[in-house]
């Protein structure tokens, strides 16, 4: 794995790290945010990382942001229930009640995330919600969702009376989930559409030391624009903020042209697919990030009967564009910010859906090892910070002379 492109970013895996401890140490005095990516059953890796944190009594974070499975794992972490995230994935998301390939294709039975979340109200999966609220205290924990009308990411508090609906919304994968989730008069779907790694929101809210748990390796092929590098080196944080604010307007302006371009692209790829001997529907559901990898988008068109609805097309475009922007942000953060990613060394064995239990367990153990390694690196950086910035000495009193 090659190194990151910025001295203000680093990574840790289960077997190696590239992290400038001296630089990292400079950012440990402020608020530290934890960000967790989604990924369906790939979230077993995140469950392992967070269980390592729990078993080590490690929680230096002031704010938490999670998308989809990442939000579910953060919920288990804050409720101080090790292996609950593991059980949710291995026992509930593999149950036919949650999702069945046969039921999906033969009977159009959608993914029942509501049923899985309801199990968290009952033993043996019962969530200790009251303890979680006490542990969170004055800190903040938000789940990322996508507003269906605007296609923008929004962030809903996890510890409210509507927590189950919030969790359902952040996990509501378009097309596989039946419809949308309505909360406070707004309709939402999976946060992965607009922010699969909600690191920019952590930055917007003031976090300058951000720990990101990813469910895919670092992509060294992402091109970082020179303009981004220049503004990062100049610490031009206003430029970052402006670029994020203007992105939605740009989508709206370009939407019609993109739809035409993508439909042409999909038509060309569909012709190519028809020449293949067989199109595996199982492999389509097991595609890459969010649900479908960028290179397999044309296959989704075949899965849906050869065409996209305009809404689905818009969601895919937004997902692809925001993901590219996020990758660039991770590799070249503003100079006032340090980002460290906890990532798998190699692609995880599990898939978003329909994974083998052995593969899920492998990824959980890999995450566990990566979590322990990160804790070591964190403590090392913290010790360096203590050496570089020792606490002030207590004032000494002058000697008292005996005048007798």
CSV table of C-alpha atoms in Angstrom, one decimal:
chain,number,residue,atom,x,y,z
A,1,UNK,CA,0.0,0.0,0.0
A,2,UNK,CA,1.4,3.3,-1.0
A,3,UNK,CA,1.5,6.3,1.3
A,4,UNK,CA,-1.0,9.1,1.5
A,5,UNK,CA,-0.4,12.4,-0.4
A,6,UNK,CA,-0.4,14.7,2.6
A,7,UNK,CA,1.7,15.0,5.8
A,8,UNK,CA,-1.6,15.9,7.5
A,9,UNK,CA,-3.1,12.5,6.8
A,10,UNK,CA,-2.1,8.9,7.6
A,11,UNK,CA,-3.4,5.4,7.8
A,12,UNK,CA,-3.3,2.3,10.0
A,13,UNK,CA,-4.1,-1.3,9.0
A,14,UNK,CA,-3.9,-4.5,10.9
A,15,UNK,CA,-0.3,-5.0,9.9
A,16,UNK,CA,1.3,-1.6,9.1
A,17,UNK,CA,0.9,2.1,9.4
A,18,UNK,CA,2.0,5.2,7.7
A,19,UNK,CA,1.5,7.9,10.3
A,20,UNK,CA,3.7,10.9,11.3
A,21,UNK,CA,3.3,10.7,15.0
A,22,UNK,CA,5.0,14.1,15.6
A,23,UNK,CA,2.5,15.7,13.2
A,24,UNK,CA,-0.4,13.7,14.6
A,25,UNK,CA,0.5,14.7,18.1
A,26,UNK,CA,0.0,18.4,17.3
A,27,UNK,CA,-3.7,17.9,16.7
A,28,UNK,CA,-4.6,15.9,19.8
A,29,UNK,CA,-5.4,18.9,22.0
A,30,UNK,CA,-8.7,19.8,20.4
A,31,UNK,CA,-11.9,17.9,19.6
A,32,UNK,CA,-11.4,14.5,18.1
A,33,UNK,CA,-14.2,13.2,15.8
A,34,UNK,CA,-14.8,9.5,14.9
A,35,UNK,CA,-16.3,8.8,11.4
A,36,UNK,CA,-17.5,5.4,10.3
A,37,UNK,CA,-18.2,4.4,6.7
A,38,UNK,CA,-21.1,2.2,5.7
A,39,UNK,CA,-20.8,-1.0,3.6
A,40,UNK,CA,-23.4,-3.4,4.7
A,41,UNK,CA,-21.9,-6.7,5.9
A,42,UNK,CA,-18.4,-5.2,5.3
A,43,UNK,CA,-19.3,-3.3,8.5
A,44,UNK,CA,-17.9,-6.4,10.3
A,45,UNK,CA,-14.5,-4.8,9.9
A,46,UNK,CA,-15.8,-1.6,11.7
A,47,UNK,CA,-17.4,-3.7,14.4
A,48,UNK,CA,-14.0,-5.3,15.0
A,49,UNK,CA,-12.2,-1.9,15.2
A,50,UNK,CA,-14.8,-0.6,17.7
A,51,UNK,CA,-14.7,-3.7,19.8
A,52,UNK,CA,-10.9,-3.3,20.1
A,53,UNK,CA,-11.7,0.2,21.4
A,54,UNK,CA,-14.3,-1.1,23.9
A,55,UNK,CA,-12.0,-3.9,25.2
A,56,UNK,CA,-9.2,-1.3,25.7
A,57,UNK,CA,-11.5,1.3,27.3
A,58,UNK,CA,-10.5,3.7,24.6
A,59,UNK,CA,-12.9,6.6,23.8
A,60,UNK,CA,-11.2,10.0,23.3
A,61,UNK,CA,-13.9,11.2,20.9
A,62,UNK,CA,-16.1,14.2,21.3
A,63,UNK,CA,-18.3,13.7,18.2
A,64,UNK,CA,-19.4,10.7,16.2
A,65,UNK,CA,-20.6,10.5,12.6
A,66,UNK,CA,-21.7,7.3,10.9
A,67,UNK,CA,-23.3,6.2,7.7
A,68,UNK,CA,-25.5,3.1,7.4
A,69,UNK,CA,-23.6,0.1,9.0
A,70,UNK,CA,-21.1,2.6,10.3
A,71,UNK,CA,-23.9,4.3,12.3
A,72,UNK,CA,-25.2,1.0,13.6
A,73,UNK,CA,-21.7,0.1,14.9
A,74,UNK,CA,-21.3,3.5,16.6
A,75,UNK,CA,-24.6,2.9,18.3
A,76,UNK,CA,-23.3,-0.4,19.7
A,77,UNK,CA,-20.0,1.2,20.7
A,78,UNK,CA,-21.7,4.0,22.7
A,79,UNK,CA,-24.0,1.6,24.4
A,80,UNK,CA,-20.8,-0.3,25.5
A,81,UNK,CA,-21.9,-3.6,24.1
A,82,UNK,CA,-19.0,-5.4,22.5
A,83,UNK,CA,-19.9,-8.0,19.8
A,84,UNK,CA,-23.4,-6.5,19.4
A,85,UNK,CA,-22.3,-5.1,16.0
A,86,UNK,CA,-20.8,-8.5,15.1
A,87,UNK,CA,-24.0,-10.3,16.1
A,88,UNK,CA,-26.2,-7.8,14.1
A,89,UNK,CA,-24.3,-8.6,11.0
A,90,UNK,CA,-23.6,-12.3,11.4
A,91,UNK,CA,-27.0,-13.3,12.8
A,92,UNK,CA,-29.6,-10.7,11.7
A,93,UNK,CA,-28.4,-9.5,8.2
A,94,UNK,CA,-27.8,-13.1,7.2
A,95,UNK,CA,-31.3,-14.2,8.2
A,96,UNK,CA,-33.8,-14.8,5.3
A,97,UNK,CA,-36.2,-12.5,7.1
A,98,UNK,CA,-33.8,-9.6,6.5
A,99,UNK,CA,-33.0,-10.4,2.8
A,100,UNK,CA,-33.4,-13.4,0.5
A,101,UNK,CA,-32.1,-13.5,-3.0
A,102,UNK,CA,-34.9,-15.9,-3.9
A,103,UNK,CA,-37.5,-13.7,-2.3
A,104,UNK,CA,-36.1,-10.6,-4.0
A,105,UNK,CA,-36.1,-12.0,-7.5
A,106,UNK,CA,-39.2,-14.3,-7.3
A,107,UNK,CA,-41.5,-12.3,-5.1
A,108,UNK,CA,-40.0,-8.8,-5.2
A,109,UNK,CA,-39.5,-9.0,-1.4
A,110,UNK,CA,-37.4,-6.1,-0.3
A,111,UNK,CA,-34.7,-5.8,2.3
A,112,UNK,CA,-36.4,-5.7,5.8
A,113,UNK,CA,-34.0,-3.4,7.7
A,114,UNK,CA,-36.9,-2.4,10.0
A,115,UNK,CA,-37.2,-6.0,11.2
A,116,UNK,CA,-33.5,-6.2,12.0
A,117,UNK,CA,-33.5,-3.0,14.0
A,118,UNK,CA,-36.7,-4.1,15.9
A,119,UNK,CA,-34.6,-7.0,17.2
A,120,UNK,CA,-32.5,-4.5,19.1
A,121,UNK,CA,-35.4,-4.0,21.4
A,122,UNK,CA,-35.4,-7.7,22.5
A,123,UNK,CA,-32.9,-10.2,23.9
A,124,UNK,CA,-30.4,-11.4,23.0
A,125,UNK,CA,-29.8,-8.3,20.9
A,126,UNK,CA,-31.3,-5.7,23.3
A,127,UNK,CA,-29.6,-2.4,23.0
A,128,UNK,CA,-28.7,-0.7,26.3
A,129,UNK,CA,-30.1,2.6,25.1
A,130,UNK,CA,-30.1,4.3,28.5
A,131,UNK,CA,-26.5,3.5,29.1
A,132,UNK,CA,-25.6,4.8,25.7
A,133,UNK,CA,-27.2,8.2,26.5
A,134,UNK,CA,-25.3,8.3,29.7
A,135,UNK,CA,-22.0,7.4,28.0
A,136,UNK,CA,-22.6,10.0,25.2
A,137,UNK,CA,-23.4,12.7,27.8
A,138,UNK,CA,-22.9,16.2,26.3
A,139,UNK,CA,-21.1,14.8,23.2
A,140,UNK,CA,-22.9,14.4,19.9
A,141,UNK,CA,-23.6,11.4,17.7
A,142,UNK,CA,-25.2,11.7,14.3
A,143,UNK,CA,-26.3,9.3,11.6
A,144,UNK,CA,-26.0,10.4,8.0
A,145,UNK,CA,-29.1,10.2,5.8
A,146,UNK,CA,-29.9,11.5,2.2
A,147,UNK,CA,-32.8,13.8,1.7
A,148,UNK,CA,-34.7,12.4,-1.3
A,149,UNK,CA,-35.9,15.8,-2.5
A,150,UNK,CA,-32.5,17.6,-2.4
A,151,UNK,CA,-30.1,14.6,-2.6
A,152,UNK,CA,-28.1,16.3,0.1
A,153,UNK,CA,-26.7,14.7,3.2
A,154,UNK,CA,-28.3,15.5,6.5
A,155,UNK,CA,-27.3,14.4,10.0
A,156,UNK,CA,-29.8,13.2,12.5
A,157,UNK,CA,-29.1,12.6,16.2
A,158,UNK,CA,-28.9,8.9,17.1
A,159,UNK,CA,-30.1,9.1,20.7
A,160,UNK,CA,-33.6,10.4,20.4
A,161,UNK,CA,-37.0,8.7,20.7
A,162,UNK,CA,-37.0,8.2,16.9
A,163,UNK,CA,-33.6,6.4,17.0
A,164,UNK,CA,-35.0,3.2,15.3
A,165,UNK,CA,-36.4,5.3,12.4
A,166,UNK,CA,-33.1,7.2,12.2
A,167,UNK,CA,-31.2,3.9,11.9
A,168,UNK,CA,-33.6,2.6,9.4
A,169,UNK,CA,-33.2,5.8,7.3
A,170,UNK,CA,-29.4,5.7,7.2
A,171,UNK,CA,-29.5,2.0,6.1
A,172,UNK,CA,-32.4,2.3,3.5
A,173,UNK,CA,-30.5,1.3,0.3
A,174,UNK,CA,-32.5,2.6,-2.7
A,175,UNK,CA,-34.3,-0.1,-4.6
A,176,UNK,CA,-33.5,-2.9,-2.2
A,177,UNK,CA,-35.3,-1.1,0.6
A,178,UNK,CA,-39.1,-0.7,0.1
A,179,UNK,CA,-39.6,3.0,-0.4
A,180,UNK,CA,-38.3,5.8,1.8
A,181,UNK,CA,-38.3,6.6,5.5
A,182,UNK,CA,-40.3,9.6,6.6
A,183,UNK,CA,-39.0,11.6,9.6
A,184,UNK,CA,-40.4,15.0,10.6
A,185,UNK,CA,-42.1,15.5,7.3
A,186,UNK,CA,-39.0,14.7,5.2
A,187,UNK,CA,-38.2,11.5,3.2
A,188,UNK,CA,-34.8,9.9,3.5
A,189,UNK,CA,-32.8,7.0,2.1
A,190,UNK,CA,-29.3,5.6,2.8
A,191,UNK,CA,-26.8,8.2,3.8
A,192,UNK,CA,-24.3,6.4,1.5
A,193,UNK,CA,-25.9,8.0,-1.5
A,194,UNK,CA,-24.6,11.5,-0.6
A,195,UNK,CA,-21.9,10.8,2.0
A,196,UNK,CA,-20.6,7.3,2.3
A,197,UNK,CA,-17.8,8.6,4.5
A,198,UNK,CA,-19.1,11.7,6.3
A,199,UNK,CA,-15.7,13.2,7.0
A,200,UNK,CA,-16.5,16.6,5.5
A,201,UNK,CA,-19.4,17.1,8.0
A,202,UNK,CA,-17.0,16.4,10.9
A,203,UNK,CA,-14.7,19.1,9.5
A,204,UNK,CA,-17.6,21.6,8.9
A,205,UNK,CA,-18.6,21.2,12.5
A,206,UNK,CA,-15.2,22.1,13.8
A,207,UNK,CA,-13.3,18.8,14.2
A,208,UNK,CA,-9.6,19.2,13.4
A,209,UNK,CA,-8.5,15.8,14.4
A,210,UNK,CA,-10.6,13.2,12.6
A,211,UNK,CA,-10.3,9.4,12.9
A,212,UNK,CA,-12.0,7.6,10.0
A,213,UNK,CA,-12.9,3.9,9.9
A,214,UNK,CA,-13.1,2.7,6.3
A,215,UNK,CA,-14.4,-0.6,4.9
A,216,UNK,CA,-12.2,-0.5,1.8
A,217,UNK,CA,-8.5,0.0,1.2
A,218,UNK,CA,-7.0,3.4,0.4
A,219,UNK,CA,-7.4,4.2,-3.3
A,220,UNK,CA,-4.0,5.5,-4.5
A,221,UNK,CA,-5.4,6.1,-8.1
A,222,UNK,CA,-7.6,9.0,-7.0
A,223,UNK,CA,-6.3,12.2,-8.7
A,224,UNK,CA,-6.1,15.2,-6.4
A,225,UNK,CA,-6.5,18.5,-8.3
A,226,UNK,CA,-3.6,20.9,-8.0
A,227,UNK,CA,-6.0,23.6,-6.9
A,228,UNK,CA,-6.9,21.5,-3.9
A,229,UNK,CA,-3.2,20.9,-3.1
A,230,UNK,CA,-2.4,24.6,-3.4
A,231,UNK,CA,-5.3,25.6,-1.1
A,232,UNK,CA,-4.4,23.0,1.4
A,233,UNK,CA,-0.8,24.1,1.6
A,234,UNK,CA,-1.9,27.7,2.0
A,235,UNK,CA,-4.4,26.7,4.7
A,236,UNK,CA,-7.2,28.3,2.7
A,237,UNK,CA,-10.1,26.7,4.6
A,238,UNK,CA,-12.6,29.2,3.1
A,239,UNK,CA,-11.9,27.6,-0.3
A,240,UNK,CA,-12.9,24.2,1.0
A,241,UNK,CA,-16.1,25.5,2.6
A,242,UNK,CA,-17.0,27.3,-0.6
A,243,UNK,CA,-16.4,24.3,-2.8
A,244,UNK,CA,-18.6,22.1,-0.7
A,245,UNK,CA,-21.4,24.7,-0.6
A,246,UNK,CA,-21.4,25.2,-4.4
A,247,UNK,CA,-21.3,21.5,-5.2
A,248,UNK,CA,-25.1,21.0,-5.0
A,249,UNK,CA,-25.7,23.9,-7.3
A,250,UNK,CA,-23.3,22.4,-9.8
A,251,UNK,CA,-25.2,19.1,-9.7
A,252,UNK,CA,-28.5,20.8,-10.4
A,253,UNK,CA,-27.0,22.7,-13.4
A,254,UNK,CA,-25.4,19.6,-14.9
A,255,UNK,CA,-28.1,17.1,-14.1
A,256,UNK,CA,-29.7,17.1,-17.6
A,257,UNK,CA,-26.4,16.7,-19.4
A,258,UNK,CA,-25.3,13.9,-17.1
A,259,UNK,CA,-28.5,12.0,-17.6
A,260,UNK,CA,-28.0,12.0,-21.3
A,261,UNK,CA,-24.3,11.1,-21.0
A,262,UNK,CA,-25.0,8.3,-18.5
A,263,UNK,CA,-27.9,6.8,-20.6
A,264,UNK,CA,-25.6,6.6,-23.6
A,265,UNK,CA,-22.9,5.0,-21.4
A,266,UNK,CA,-25.4,2.5,-20.0
A,267,UNK,CA,-26.7,1.6,-23.5
A,268,UNK,CA,-23.2,0.9,-24.8
A,269,UNK,CA,-22.4,-1.2,-21.7
A,270,UNK,CA,-25.7,-3.1,-21.9
A,271,UNK,CA,-24.9,-4.1,-25.5
A,272,UNK,CA,-21.5,-5.4,-24.3
A,273,UNK,CA,-23.2,-7.3,-21.4
A,274,UNK,CA,-25.6,-9.1,-23.8
A,275,UNK,CA,-22.6,-10.6,-25.5
A,276,UNK,CA,-21.5,-12.3,-22.3
A,277,UNK,CA,-22.6,-15.9,-21.7
A,278,UNK,CA,-24.4,-15.1,-18.4
A,279,UNK,CA,-25.1,-12.1,-16.2
A,280,UNK,CA,-24.8,-13.1,-12.6
A,281,UNK,CA,-27.5,-11.4,-10.5
A,282,UNK,CA,-25.7,-12.5,-7.3
A,283,UNK,CA,-22.5,-10.6,-8.3
A,284,UNK,CA,-24.6,-7.5,-9.0
A,285,UNK,CA,-25.9,-7.4,-5.4
A,286,UNK,CA,-22.3,-8.0,-4.1
A,287,UNK,CA,-20.8,-5.0,-5.9
A,288,UNK,CA,-18.5,-2.4,-4.4
A,289,UNK,CA,-19.0,0.6,-2.1
A,290,UNK,CA,-22.5,1.8,-1.1
A,291,UNK,CA,-24.1,-1.1,-3.0
A,292,UNK,CA,-22.7,-1.1,-6.5
A,293,UNK,CA,-19.1,-0.3,-7.6
A,294,UNK,CA,-18.7,2.6,-10.1
A,295,UNK,CA,-17.5,0.2,-12.8
A,296,UNK,CA,-20.6,-2.0,-12.4
A,297,UNK,CA,-23.2,0.7,-12.7
A,298,UNK,CA,-24.2,-0.5,-16.1
A,299,UNK,CA,-24.9,-3.9,-14.7
A,300,UNK,CA,-27.4,-2.4,-12.3
A,301,UNK,CA,-29.4,-1.2,-15.3
A,302,UNK,CA,-29.7,-4.9,-16.4
A,303,UNK,CA,-30.7,-5.9,-12.9
A,304,UNK,CA,-33.5,-3.3,-12.9
A,305,UNK,CA,-34.8,-4.5,-16.3
A,306,UNK,CA,-32.6,-2.5,-18.6
A,307,UNK,CA,-33.3,1.0,-17.4
A,308,UNK,CA,-33.0,3.4,-14.5
A,309,UNK,CA,-35.7,5.6,-13.0
A,310,UNK,CA,-34.7,9.2,-13.1
A,311,UNK,CA,-34.5,9.3,-9.3
A,312,UNK,CA,-32.2,6.3,-9.2
A,313,UNK,CA,-30.0,7.8,-11.9
A,314,UNK,CA,-29.7,11.0,-10.0
A,315,UNK,CA,-28.8,9.2,-6.8
A,316,UNK,CA,-26.1,7.2,-8.5
A,317,UNK,CA,-24.6,10.4,-10.0
A,318,UNK,CA,-24.6,12.1,-6.7
A,319,UNK,CA,-23.0,9.2,-5.0
A,320,UNK,CA,-20.3,8.9,-7.6
A,321,UNK,CA,-19.4,12.6,-7.5
A,322,UNK,CA,-19.5,13.0,-3.7
A,323,UNK,CA,-17.4,9.9,-3.3
A,324,UNK,CA,-14.7,11.3,-5.6
A,325,UNK,CA,-14.7,14.6,-3.6
A,326,UNK,CA,-14.5,12.7,-0.3
A,327,UNK,CA,-11.5,10.7,-1.5
A,328,UNK,CA,-9.7,13.9,-2.5
A,329,UNK,CA,-10.5,15.5,0.9
A,330,UNK,CA,-9.2,12.4,2.8
A,331,UNK,CA,-5.9,12.5,0.9
A,332,UNK,CA,-5.4,16.2,1.0
A,333,UNK,CA,-7.1,17.7,4.0
A,334,UNK,CA,-6.8,21.4,5.0
A,335,UNK,CA,-3.6,22.3,6.9
A,336,UNK,CA,-5.6,23.0,10.1
A,337,UNK,CA,-6.8,19.4,10.1
A,338,UNK,CA,-5.3,15.9,10.6
A,339,UNK,CA,-7.1,12.8,9.3
A,340,UNK,CA,-6.0,9.3,10.1
A,341,UNK,CA,-7.8,6.4,8.4
A,342,UNK,CA,-8.2,2.9,9.9
A,343,UNK,CA,-8.4,0.8,6.7
A,344,UNK,CA,-8.1,-2.8,5.6
A,345,UNK,CA,-4.8,-3.7,4.0
A,346,UNK,CA,-6.5,-5.6,1.2
A,347,UNK,CA,-10.1,-5.6,0.0
A,348,UNK,CA,-12.4,-7.2,2.6
A,349,UNK,CA,-13.6,-10.8,2.0
A,350,UNK,CA,-17.2,-10.0,2.9
A,351,UNK,CA,-19.6,-8.2,0.6
A,352,UNK,CA,-22.4,-5.7,1.2
A,353,UNK,CA,-24.9,-8.6,1.2
A,354,UNK,CA,-25.0,-12.4,0.9
A,355,UNK,CA,-21.6,-12.9,2.4
A,356,UNK,CA,-20.2,-16.2,3.8
A,357,UNK,CA,-20.0,-16.3,7.6
A,358,UNK,CA,-16.3,-17.3,7.4
A,359,UNK,CA,-15.6,-14.2,5.4
A,360,UNK,CA,-17.5,-11.9,7.8
A,361,UNK,CA,-15.6,-13.4,10.7
A,362,UNK,CA,-12.3,-12.9,8.9
A,363,UNK,CA,-13.1,-9.2,8.4
A,364,UNK,CA,-14.2,-8.8,12.0
A,365,UNK,CA,-10.8,-10.2,13.2
A,366,UNK,CA,-8.9,-8.0,10.8
A,367,UNK,CA,-10.7,-5.0,12.2
A,368,UNK,CA,-10.0,-6.1,15.7
A,369,UNK,CA,-6.3,-6.2,15.0
A,370,UNK,CA,-6.4,-2.8,13.2
A,371,UNK,CA,-8.2,-1.3,16.1
A,372,UNK,CA,-5.5,-2.4,18.6
A,373,UNK,CA,-2.7,-1.2,16.3
A,374,UNK,CA,-4.4,2.3,16.1
A,375,UNK,CA,-4.6,2.5,19.9
A,376,UNK,CA,-0.9,1.9,20.1
A,377,UNK,CA,-0.2,4.7,17.6
A,378,UNK,CA,-2.6,7.0,19.3
A,379,UNK,CA,-0.9,6.5,22.7
A,380,UNK,CA,2.5,6.9,21.1
A,381,UNK,CA,1.5,10.3,19.6
A,382,UNK,CA,-0.1,11.3,22.9
A,383,UNK,CA,3.1,10.6,24.8
A,384,UNK,CA,5.0,12.7,22.3
A,385,UNK,CA,2.6,15.6,22.7
A,386,UNK,CA,3.1,15.4,26.5
A,387,UNK,CA,6.9,15.6,26.0
A,388,UNK,CA,6.6,18.5,23.5
A,389,UNK,CA,4.1,20.4,25.7
A,390,UNK,CA,4.8,19.5,29.4
A,391,UNK,CA,2.3,20.8,31.9
A,392,UNK,CA,3.5,24.0,33.8
A,393,UNK,CA,5.3,23.4,37.0
A,394,UNK,CA,3.5,24.3,40.2
A,395,UNK,CA,4.8,27.5,41.8
A,396,UNK,CA,7.3,26.8,44.7
A,397,UNK,CA,7.1,28.7,48.0
A,398,UNK,CA,10.2,30.5,49.2
A,399,UNK,CA,12.0,28.8,52.1
A,400,UNK,CA,10.8,29.8,55.6
A,401,UNK,CA,13.7,30.7,57.9
A,402,UNK,CA,13.5,30.0,61.6
A,403,UNK,CA,14.2,33.4,63.2
A,404,UNK,CA,14.2,32.0,66.7
